[in-house]
Amino acid sequence: MKLDEAAAFAGVSTFTIRRWATAGKIEFRKLNRARCGRILIRRESLYRFIESLEGNTQTQREACNE
């Protein structure tokens, strides 16, 4: 998945997607060796990461309601 597609799906900026990728939170593949080269995001990895974020938010909400 292209960087801009991943950002649109997640509802965040392309810079956020790039930060998540370089931090190891989502899997990616560089298309060239340039420092700021193009990257592709693994769709399944992005889905799992977003689900984990949503799960954390739901858990926090439940804790506040107790």
N, CA, C and O atoms as a Maestro MAE file, in Angstrom:
{
 s_m_m2io_version
 :::
 2.0.0
}

f_m_ct {
 s_m_title
 :::
 protein
 m_atom[264] {
  # First column is atom index #
  i_m_mmod_type
  r_m_x_coord
  r_m_y_coord
  r_m_z_coord
  i_m_residue_number
  s_m_chain_name
  s_m_pdb_residue_name
  s_m_pdb_atom_name
  i_m_atomic_number
  :::
  1 25 0.858 -1.151 0.000 1 A "MET " " N  " 7
  2 3 0.000 0.000 0.000 1 A "MET " " CA " 6
  3 2 0.913 1.225 0.000 1 A "MET " " C  " 6
  4 15 1.897 1.279 0.737 1 A "MET " " O  " 8
  5 25 0.574 2.205 -0.834 2 A "LYS " " N  " 7
  6 3 1.361 3.427 -0.885 2 A "LYS " " CA " 6
  7 2 1.195 4.223 0.404 2 A "LYS " " C  " 6
  8 15 0.223 4.060 1.141 2 A "LYS " " O  " 8
  9 25 2.159 5.075 0.648 3 A "LEU " " N  " 7
  10 3 2.167 5.887 1.859 3 A "LEU " " CA " 6
  11 2 0.906 6.737 1.986 3 A "LEU " " C  " 6
  12 15 0.302 6.791 3.057 3 A "LEU " " O  " 8
  13 25 0.506 7.398 0.909 4 A "ASP " " N  " 7
  14 3 -0.683 8.255 0.970 4 A "ASP " " CA " 6
  15 2 -1.963 7.438 1.158 4 A "ASP " " C  " 6
  16 15 -2.896 7.900 1.814 4 A "ASP " " O  " 8
  17 25 -2.017 6.241 0.595 5 A "GLU " " N  " 7
  18 3 -3.181 5.371 0.798 5 A "GLU " " CA " 6
  19 2 -3.276 4.919 2.252 5 A "GLU " " C  " 6
  20 15 -4.360 4.889 2.836 5 A "GLU " " O  " 8
  21 25 -2.126 4.569 2.829 6 A "ALA " " N  " 7
  22 3 -2.102 4.151 4.233 6 A "ALA " " CA " 6
  23 2 -2.536 5.288 5.145 6 A "ALA " " C  " 6
  24 15 -3.275 5.071 6.105 6 A "ALA " " O  " 8
  25 25 -2.081 6.501 4.846 7 A "ALA " " N  " 7
  26 3 -2.441 7.662 5.654 7 A "ALA " " CA " 6
  27 2 -3.943 7.936 5.571 7 A "ALA " " C  " 6
  28 15 -4.582 8.220 6.584 7 A "ALA " " O  " 8
  29 25 -4.497 7.851 4.377 8 A "ALA " " N  " 7
  30 3 -5.930 8.091 4.205 8 A "ALA " " CA " 6
  31 2 -6.740 7.033 4.942 8 A "ALA " " C  " 6
  32 15 -7.740 7.356 5.583 8 A "ALA " " O  " 8
  33 25 -6.326 5.792 4.860 9 A "PHE " " N  " 7
  34 3 -7.036 4.717 5.550 9 A "PHE " " CA " 6
  35 2 -7.009 4.917 7.063 9 A "PHE " " C  " 6
  36 15 -8.026 4.744 7.734 9 A "PHE " " O  " 8
  37 25 -5.834 5.285 7.601 10 A "ALA " " N  " 7
  38 3 -5.680 5.428 9.044 10 A "ALA " " CA " 6
  39 2 -6.200 6.764 9.565 10 A "ALA " " C  " 6
  40 15 -6.395 6.929 10.769 10 A "ALA " " O  " 8
  41 25 -6.426 7.715 8.662 11 A "GLY " " N  " 7
  42 3 -6.905 9.023 9.085 11 A "GLY " " CA " 6
  43 2 -5.821 9.870 9.726 11 A "GLY " " C  " 6
  44 15 -6.098 10.704 10.588 11 A "GLY " " O  " 8
  45 25 -4.579 9.650 9.296 12 A "VAL " " N  " 7
  46 3 -3.441 10.407 9.828 12 A "VAL " " CA " 6
  47 2 -2.622 10.941 8.656 12 A "VAL " " C  " 6
  48 15 -2.932 10.662 7.498 12 A "VAL " " O  " 8
  49 25 -1.588 11.700 8.956 13 A "SER " " N  " 7
  50 3 -0.743 12.252 7.898 13 A "SER " " CA " 6
  51 2 0.261 11.212 7.407 13 A "SER " " C  " 6
  52 15 0.501 10.198 8.062 13 A "SER " " O  " 8
  53 25 0.840 11.489 6.241 14 A "THR " " N  " 7
  54 3 1.881 10.603 5.716 14 A "THR " " CA " 6
  55 2 3.102 10.621 6.639 14 A "THR " " C  " 6
  56 15 3.811 9.620 6.744 14 A "THR " " O  " 8
  57 25 3.348 11.739 7.300 15 A "PHE " " N  " 7
  58 3 4.476 11.826 8.242 15 A "PHE " " CA " 6
  59 2 4.269 10.873 9.417 15 A "PHE " " C  " 6
  60 15 5.223 10.262 9.898 15 A "PHE " " O  " 8
  61 25 3.025 10.746 9.880 16 A "THR " " N  " 7
  62 3 2.726 9.826 10.982 16 A "THR " " CA " 6
  63 2 2.950 8.389 10.543 16 A "THR " " C  " 6
  64 15 3.529 7.598 11.288 16 A "THR " " O  " 8
  65 25 2.504 8.044 9.356 17 A "ILE " " N  " 7
  66 3 2.722 6.686 8.826 17 A "ILE " " CA " 6
  67 2 4.217 6.400 8.735 17 A "ILE " " C  " 6
  68 15 4.669 5.322 9.123 17 A "ILE " " O  " 8
  69 25 4.973 7.345 8.235 18 A "ARG " " N  " 7
  70 3 6.430 7.166 8.115 18 A "ARG " " CA " 6
  71 2 7.062 6.997 9.507 18 A "ARG " " C  " 6
  72 15 7.957 6.169 9.676 18 A "ARG " " O  " 8
  73 25 6.611 7.767 10.495 19 A "ARG " " N  " 7
  74 3 7.139 7.620 11.868 19 A "ARG " " CA " 6
  75 2 6.802 6.251 12.437 19 A "ARG " " C  " 6
  76 15 7.657 5.608 13.047 19 A "ARG " " O  " 8
  77 25 5.561 5.795 12.245 20 A "TRP " " N  " 7
  78 3 5.175 4.470 12.726 20 A "TRP " " CA " 6
  79 2 6.051 3.394 12.089 20 A "TRP " " C  " 6
  80 15 6.473 2.449 12.755 20 A "TRP " " O  " 8
  81 25 6.318 3.549 10.797 21 A "ALA " " N  " 7
  82 3 7.132 2.556 10.080 21 A "ALA " " CA " 6
  83 2 8.566 2.539 10.604 21 A "ALA " " C  " 6
  84 15 9.110 1.471 10.882 21 A "ALA " " O  " 8
  85 25 9.174 3.701 10.739 22 A "THR " " N  " 7
  86 3 10.570 3.737 11.188 22 A "THR " " CA " 6
  87 2 10.701 3.342 12.659 22 A "THR " " C  " 6
  88 15 11.769 2.907 13.090 22 A "THR " " O  " 8
  89 25 9.623 3.490 13.431 23 A "ALA " " N  " 7
  90 3 9.634 3.072 14.837 23 A "ALA " " CA " 6
  91 2 9.375 1.573 14.983 23 A "ALA " " C  " 6
  92 15 9.467 1.033 16.085 23 A "ALA " " O  " 8
  93 25 9.053 0.898 13.876 24 A "GLY " " N  " 7
  94 3 8.831 -0.538 13.915 24 A "GLY " " CA " 6
  95 2 7.411 -0.931 14.298 24 A "GLY " " C  " 6
  96 15 7.148 -2.102 14.572 24 A "GLY " " O  " 8
  97 25 6.499 0.022 14.321 25 A "LYS " " N  " 7
  98 3 5.121 -0.276 14.695 25 A "LYS " " CA " 6
  99 2 4.338 -0.908 13.555 25 A "LYS " " C  " 6
  100 15 3.409 -1.679 13.792 25 A "LYS " " O  " 8
  101 25 4.706 -0.589 12.321 26 A "ILE " " N  " 7
  102 3 4.106 -1.215 11.137 26 A "ILE " " CA " 6
  103 2 5.226 -1.635 10.202 26 A "ILE " " C  " 6
  104 15 6.291 -1.019 10.172 26 A "ILE " " O  " 8
  105 25 4.976 -2.683 9.446 27 A "GLU " " N  " 7
  106 3 5.978 -3.209 8.526 27 A "GLU " " CA " 6
  107 2 5.939 -2.440 7.213 27 A "GLU " " C  " 6
  108 15 4.875 -2.036 6.744 27 A "GLU " " O  " 8
  109 25 7.125 -2.242 6.624 28 A "PHE " " N  " 7
  110 3 7.224 -1.526 5.367 28 A "PHE " " CA " 6
  111 2 8.379 -2.071 4.544 28 A "PHE " " C  " 6
  112 15 9.193 -2.863 5.018 28 A "PHE " " O  " 8
  113 25 8.423 -1.623 3.297 29 A "ARG " " N  " 7
  114 3 9.506 -2.002 2.389 29 A "ARG " " CA " 6
  115 2 9.957 -0.768 1.640 29 A "ARG " " C  " 6
  116 15 9.142 -0.065 1.044 29 A "ARG " " O  " 8
  117 25 11.250 -0.503 1.667 30 A "LYS " " N  " 7
  118 3 11.783 0.629 0.918 30 A "LYS " " CA " 6
  119 2 11.944 0.214 -0.547 30 A "LYS " " C  " 6
  120 15 12.350 -0.908 -0.850 30 A "LYS " " O  " 8
  121 25 11.623 1.131 -1.433 31 A "LEU " " N  " 7
  122 3 11.732 0.832 -2.863 31 A "LEU " " CA " 6
  123 2 13.091 1.204 -3.435 31 A "LEU " " C  " 6
  124 15 13.460 0.739 -4.513 31 A "LEU " " O  " 8
  125 25 13.842 2.044 -2.716 32 A "ASN " " N  " 7
  126 3 15.202 2.362 -3.155 32 A "ASN " " CA " 6
  127 2 16.053 2.661 -1.933 32 A "ASN " " C  " 6
  128 15 15.557 2.650 -0.806 32 A "ASN " " O  " 8
  129 25 17.333 2.927 -2.152 33 A "ARG " " N  " 7
  130 3 18.256 3.113 -1.037 33 A "ARG " " CA " 6
  131 2 18.352 4.555 -0.560 33 A "ARG " " C  " 6
  132 15 19.045 4.829 0.420 33 A "ARG " " O  " 8
  133 25 17.690 5.463 -1.212 34 A "ALA " " N  " 7
  134 3 17.757 6.869 -0.815 34 A "ALA " " CA " 6
  135 2 17.231 7.033 0.611 34 A "ALA " " C  " 6
  136 15 16.326 6.316 1.040 34 A "ALA " " O  " 8
  137 25 17.804 7.973 1.325 35 A "ARG " " N  " 7
  138 3 17.418 8.202 2.720 35 A "ARG " " CA " 6
  139 2 15.926 8.491 2.846 35 A "ARG " " C  " 6
  140 15 15.267 7.956 3.738 35 A "ARG " " O  " 8
  141 25 15.399 9.311 1.986 36 A "CYS " " N  " 7
  142 3 13.974 9.667 2.011 36 A "CYS " " CA " 6
  143 2 13.232 9.002 0.862 36 A "CYS " " C  " 6
  144 15 12.317 9.589 0.284 36 A "CYS " " O  " 8
  145 25 13.621 7.794 0.536 37 A "GLY " " N  " 7
  146 3 13.026 7.103 -0.592 37 A "GLY " " CA " 6
  147 2 11.586 6.676 -0.342 37 A "GLY " " C  " 6
  148 15 11.063 6.782 0.768 37 A "GLY " " O  " 8
  149 25 10.971 6.196 -1.402 38 A "ARG " " N  " 7
  150 3 9.578 5.741 -1.320 38 A "ARG " " CA " 6
  151 2 9.506 4.451 -0.535 38 A "ARG " " C  " 6
  152 15 10.409 3.617 -0.593 38 A "ARG " " O  " 8
  153 25 8.412 4.298 0.205 39 A "ILE " " N  " 7
  154 3 8.188 3.071 0.960 39 A "ILE " " CA " 6
  155 2 6.785 2.558 0.689 39 A "ILE " " C  " 6
  156 15 5.872 3.315 0.358 39 A "ILE " " O  " 8
  157 25 6.645 1.265 0.840 40 A "LEU " " N  " 7
  158 3 5.337 0.620 0.754 40 A "LEU " " CA " 6
  159 2 5.012 0.040 2.117 40 A "LEU " " C  " 6
  160 15 5.866 -0.556 2.774 40 A "LEU " " O  " 8
  161 25 3.781 0.218 2.529 41 A "ILE " " N  " 7
  162 3 3.326 -0.254 3.833 41 A "ILE " " CA " 6
  163 2 2.621 -1.589 3.661 41 A "ILE " " C  " 6
  164 15 1.813 -1.751 2.746 41 A "ILE " " O  " 8
  165 25 2.921 -2.549 4.535 42 A "ARG " " N  " 7
  166 3 2.203 -3.824 4.508 42 A "ARG " " CA " 6
  167 2 0.814 -3.606 5.073 42 A "ARG " " C  " 6
  168 15 0.651 -3.226 6.233 42 A "ARG " " O  " 8
  169 25 -0.177 -3.850 4.245 43 A "ARG " " N  " 7
  170 3 -1.581 -3.606 4.597 43 A "ARG " " CA " 6
  171 2 -1.985 -4.331 5.885 43 A "ARG " " C  " 6
  172 15 -2.598 -3.728 6.766 43 A "ARG " " O  " 8
  173 25 -1.647 -5.609 6.000 44 A "GLU " " N  " 7
  174 3 -2.036 -6.391 7.169 44 A "GLU " " CA " 6
  175 2 -1.416 -5.822 8.441 44 A "GLU " " C  " 6
  176 15 -2.051 -5.803 9.495 44 A "GLU " " O  " 8
  177 25 -0.181 -5.363 8.335 45 A "SER " " N  " 7
  178 3 0.509 -4.784 9.477 45 A "SER " " CA " 6
  179 2 -0.185 -3.501 9.934 45 A "SER " " C  " 6
  180 15 -0.340 -3.270 11.134 45 A "SER " " O  " 8
  181 25 -0.595 -2.681 8.993 46 A "LEU " " N  " 7
  182 3 -1.301 -1.442 9.326 46 A "LEU " " CA " 6
  183 2 -2.644 -1.754 9.976 46 A "LEU " " C  " 6
  184 15 -3.015 -1.116 10.962 46 A "LEU " " O  " 8
  185 25 -3.375 -2.727 9.437 47 A "TYR " " N  " 7
  186 3 -4.665 -3.114 10.016 47 A "TYR " " CA " 6
  187 2 -4.491 -3.560 11.471 47 A "TYR " " C  " 6
  188 15 -5.242 -3.137 12.349 47 A "TYR " " O  " 8
  189 25 -3.493 -4.420 11.718 48 A "ARG " " N  " 7
  190 3 -3.252 -4.915 13.078 48 A "ARG " " CA " 6
  191 2 -2.899 -3.775 14.024 48 A "ARG " " C  " 6
  192 15 -3.382 -3.732 15.155 48 A "ARG " " O  " 8
  193 25 -2.059 -2.853 13.564 49 A "PHE " " N  " 7
  194 3 -1.650 -1.746 14.415 49 A "PHE " " CA " 6
  195 2 -2.839 -0.853 14.760 49 A "PHE " " C  " 6
  196 15 -2.992 -0.441 15.910 49 A "PHE " " O  " 8
  197 25 -3.671 -0.555 13.783 50 A "ILE " " N  " 7
  198 3 -4.840 0.292 14.036 50 A "ILE " " CA " 6
  199 2 -5.806 -0.404 14.984 50 A "ILE " " C  " 6
  200 15 -6.376 0.234 15.869 50 A "ILE " " O  " 8
  201 25 -5.993 -1.710 14.805 51 A "GLU " " N  " 7
  202 3 -6.854 -2.464 15.722 51 A "GLU " " CA " 6
  203 2 -6.310 -2.419 17.139 51 A "GLU " " C  " 6
  204 15 -7.083 -2.329 18.093 51 A "GLU " " O  " 8
  205 25 -4.998 -2.480 17.292 52 A "SER " " N  " 7
  206 3 -4.409 -2.421 18.635 52 A "SER " " CA " 6
  207 2 -4.630 -1.043 19.247 52 A "SER " " C  " 6
  208 15 -4.851 -0.934 20.453 52 A "SER " " O  " 8
  209 25 -4.575 0.005 18.440 53 A "LEU " " N  " 7
  210 3 -4.842 1.351 18.948 53 A "LEU " " CA " 6
  211 2 -6.294 1.477 19.389 53 A "LEU " " C  " 6
  212 15 -6.581 2.045 20.443 53 A "LEU " " O  " 8
  213 25 -7.198 0.953 18.590 54 A "GLU " " N  " 7
  214 3 -8.622 1.015 18.930 54 A "GLU " " CA " 6
  215 2 -8.903 0.206 20.183 54 A "GLU " " C  " 6
  216 15 -9.720 0.615 21.008 54 A "GLU " " O  " 8
  217 25 -8.246 -0.925 20.341 55 A "GLY " " N  " 7
  218 3 -8.417 -1.743 21.537 55 A "GLY " " CA " 6
  219 2 -7.941 -1.010 22.770 55 A "GLY " " C  " 6
  220 15 -8.583 -1.084 23.817 55 A "GLY " " O  " 8
  221 25 -6.816 -0.296 22.667 56 A "ASN " " N  " 7
  222 3 -6.301 0.471 23.804 56 A "ASN " " CA " 6
  223 2 -7.255 1.593 24.172 56 A "ASN " " C  " 6
  224 15 -7.465 1.857 25.356 56 A "ASN " " O  " 8
  225 25 -7.835 2.254 23.189 57 A "THR " " N  " 7
  226 3 -8.775 3.339 23.445 57 A "THR " " CA " 6
  227 2 -10.017 2.808 24.145 57 A "THR " " C  " 6
  228 15 -10.517 3.423 25.086 57 A "THR " " O  " 8
  229 25 -10.514 1.662 23.683 58 A "GLN " " N  " 7
  230 3 -11.705 1.071 24.291 58 A "GLN " " CA " 6
  231 2 -11.424 0.661 25.733 58 A "GLN " " C  " 6
  232 15 -12.268 0.858 26.607 58 A "GLN " " O  " 8
  233 25 -10.246 0.094 25.992 59 A "THR " " N  " 7
  234 3 -9.882 -0.304 27.341 59 A "THR " " CA " 6
  235 2 -9.806 0.909 28.263 59 A "THR " " C  " 6
  236 15 -10.237 0.844 29.414 59 A "THR " " O  " 8
  237 25 -9.262 2.009 27.763 60 A "GLN " " N  " 7
  238 3 -9.179 3.234 28.559 60 A "GLN " " CA " 6
  239 2 -10.571 3.771 28.874 60 A "GLN " " C  " 6
  240 15 -10.825 4.225 29.990 60 A "GLN " " O  " 8
  241 25 -11.471 3.720 27.898 61 A "ARG " " N  " 7
  242 3 -12.838 4.185 28.118 61 A "ARG " " CA " 6
  243 2 -13.527 3.347 29.200 61 A "ARG " " C  " 6
  244 15 -14.205 3.882 30.077 61 A "ARG " " O  " 8
  245 25 -13.343 2.031 29.123 62 A "GLU " " N  " 7
  246 3 -13.960 1.134 30.092 62 A "GLU " " CA " 6
  247 2 -13.426 1.422 31.496 62 A "GLU " " C  " 6
  248 15 -14.186 1.386 32.464 62 A "GLU " " O  " 8
  249 25 -12.144 1.703 31.613 63 A "ALA " " N  " 7
  250 3 -11.543 1.999 32.923 63 A "ALA " " CA " 6
  251 2 -12.114 3.294 33.496 63 A "ALA " " C  " 6
  252 15 -12.298 3.406 34.708 63 A "ALA " " O  " 8
  253 25 -12.390 4.256 32.651 64 A "CYS " " N  " 7
  254 3 -12.942 5.535 33.112 64 A "CYS " " CA " 6
  255 2 -14.390 5.400 33.566 64 A "CYS " " C  " 6
  256 15 -14.849 6.160 34.418 64 A "CYS " " O  " 8
  257 25 -15.107 4.438 33.002 65 A "ASN " " N  " 7
  258 3 -16.518 4.255 33.338 65 A "ASN " " CA " 6
  259 2 -16.723 3.445 34.614 65 A "ASN " " C  " 6
  260 15 -17.843 3.367 35.121 65 A "ASN " " O  " 8
  261 25 -15.664 2.844 35.136 66 A "GLU " " N  " 7
  262 3 -15.799 2.001 36.338 66 A "GLU " " CA " 6
  263 2 -15.920 2.830 37.583 66 A "GLU " " C  " 6
  264 15 -16.040 2.284 38.680 66 A "GLU " " O  " 8
  :::
 }
 m_bond[263] {
  # First column is bond index #
  i_m_from
  i_m_to
  i_m_order
  :::
  1 1 2 1
  2 2 3 1
  3 3 4 2
  4 3 5 1
  5 5 6 1
  6 6 7 1
  7 7 8 2
  8 7 9 1
  9 9 10 1
  10 10 11 1
  11 11 12 2
  12 11 13 1
  13 13 14 1
  14 14 15 1
  15 15 16 2
  16 15 17 1
  17 17 18 1
  18 18 19 1
  19 19 20 2
  20 19 21 1
  21 21 22 1
  22 22 23 1
  23 23 24 2
  24 23 25 1
  25 25 26 1
  26 26 27 1
  27 27 28 2
  28 27 29 1
  29 29 30 1
  30 30 31 1
  31 31 32 2
  32 31 33 1
  33 33 34 1
  34 34 35 1
  35 35 36 2
  36 35 37 1
  37 37 38 1
  38 38 39 1
  39 39 40 2
  40 39 41 1
  41 41 42 1
  42 42 43 1
  43 43 44 2
  44 43 45 1
  45 45 46 1
  46 46 47 1
  47 47 48 2
  48 47 49 1
  49 49 50 1
  50 50 51 1
  51 51 52 2
  52 51 53 1
  53 53 54 1
  54 54 55 1
  55 55 56 2
  56 55 57 1
  57 57 58 1
  58 58 59 1
  59 59 60 2
  60 59 61 1
  61 61 62 1
  62 62 63 1
  63 63 64 2
  64 63 65 1
  65 65 66 1
  66 66 67 1
  67 67 68 2
  68 67 69 1
  69 69 70 1
  70 70 71 1
  71 71 72 2
  72 71 73 1
  73 73 74 1
  74 74 75 1
  75 75 76 2
  76 75 77 1
  77 77 78 1
  78 78 79 1
  79 79 80 2
  80 79 81 1
  81 81 82 1
  82 82 83 1
  83 83 84 2
  84 83 85 1
  85 85 86 1
  86 86 87 1
  87 87 88 2
  88 87 89 1
  89 89 90 1
  90 90 91 1
  91 91 92 2
  92 91 93 1
  93 93 94 1
  94 94 95 1
  95 95 96 2
  96 95 97 1
  97 97 98 1
  98 98 99 1
  99 99 100 2
  100 99 101 1
  101 101 102 1
  102 102 103 1
  103 103 104 2
  104 103 105 1
  105 105 106 1
  106 106 107 1
  107 107 108 2
  108 107 109 1
  109 109 110 1
  110 110 111 1
  111 111 112 2
  112 111 113 1
  113 113 114 1
  114 114 115 1
  115 115 116 2
  116 115 117 1
  117 117 118 1
  118 118 119 1
  119 119 120 2
  120 119 121 1
  121 121 122 1
  122 122 123 1
  123 123 124 2
  124 123 125 1
  125 125 126 1
  126 126 127 1
  127 127 128 2
  128 127 129 1
  129 129 130 1
  130 130 131 1
  131 131 132 2
  132 131 133 1
  133 133 134 1
  134 134 135 1
  135 135 136 2
  136 135 137 1
  137 137 138 1
  138 138 139 1
  139 139 140 2
  140 139 141 1
  141 141 142 1
  142 142 143 1
  143 143 144 2
  144 143 145 1
  145 145 146 1
  146 146 147 1
  147 147 148 2
  148 147 149 1
  149 149 150 1
  150 150 151 1
  151 151 152 2
  152 151 153 1
  153 153 154 1
  154 154 155 1
  155 155 156 2
  156 155 157 1
  157 157 158 1
  158 158 159 1
  159 159 160 2
  160 159 161 1
  161 161 162 1
  162 162 163 1
  163 163 164 2
  164 163 165 1
  165 165 166 1
  166 166 167 1
  167 167 168 2
  168 167 169 1
  169 169 170 1
  170 170 171 1
  171 171 172 2
  172 171 173 1
  173 173 174 1
  174 174 175 1
  175 175 176 2
  176 175 177 1
  177 177 178 1
  178 178 179 1
  179 179 180 2
  180 179 181 1
  181 181 182 1
  182 182 183 1
  183 183 184 2
  184 183 185 1
  185 185 186 1
  186 186 187 1
  187 187 188 2
  188 187 189 1
  189 189 190 1
  190 190 191 1
  191 191 192 2
  192 191 193 1
  193 193 194 1
  194 194 195 1
  195 195 196 2
  196 195 197 1
  197 197 198 1
  198 198 199 1
  199 199 200 2
  200 199 201 1
  201 201 202 1
  202 202 203 1
  203 203 204 2
  204 203 205 1
  205 205 206 1
  206 206 207 1
  207 207 208 2
  208 207 209 1
  209 209 210 1
  210 210 211 1
  211 211 212 2
  212 211 213 1
  213 213 214 1
  214 214 215 1
  215 215 216 2
  216 215 217 1
  217 217 218 1
  218 218 219 1
  219 219 220 2
  220 219 221 1
  221 221 222 1
  222 222 223 1
  223 223 224 2
  224 223 225 1
  225 225 226 1
  226 226 227 1
  227 227 228 2
  228 227 229 1
  229 229 230 1
  230 230 231 1
  231 231 232 2
  232 231 233 1
  233 233 234 1
  234 234 235 1
  235 235 236 2
  236 235 237 1
  237 237 238 1
  238 238 239 1
  239 239 240 2
  240 239 241 1
  241 241 242 1
  242 242 243 1
  243 243 244 2
  244 243 245 1
  245 245 246 1
  246 246 247 1
  247 247 248 2
  248 247 249 1
  249 249 250 1
  250 250 251 1
  251 251 252 2
  252 251 253 1
  253 253 254 1
  254 254 255 1
  255 255 256 2
  256 255 257 1
  257 257 258 1
  258 258 259 1
  259 259 260 2
  260 259 261 1
  261 261 262 1
  262 262 263 1
  263 263 264 2
  :::
 }
}
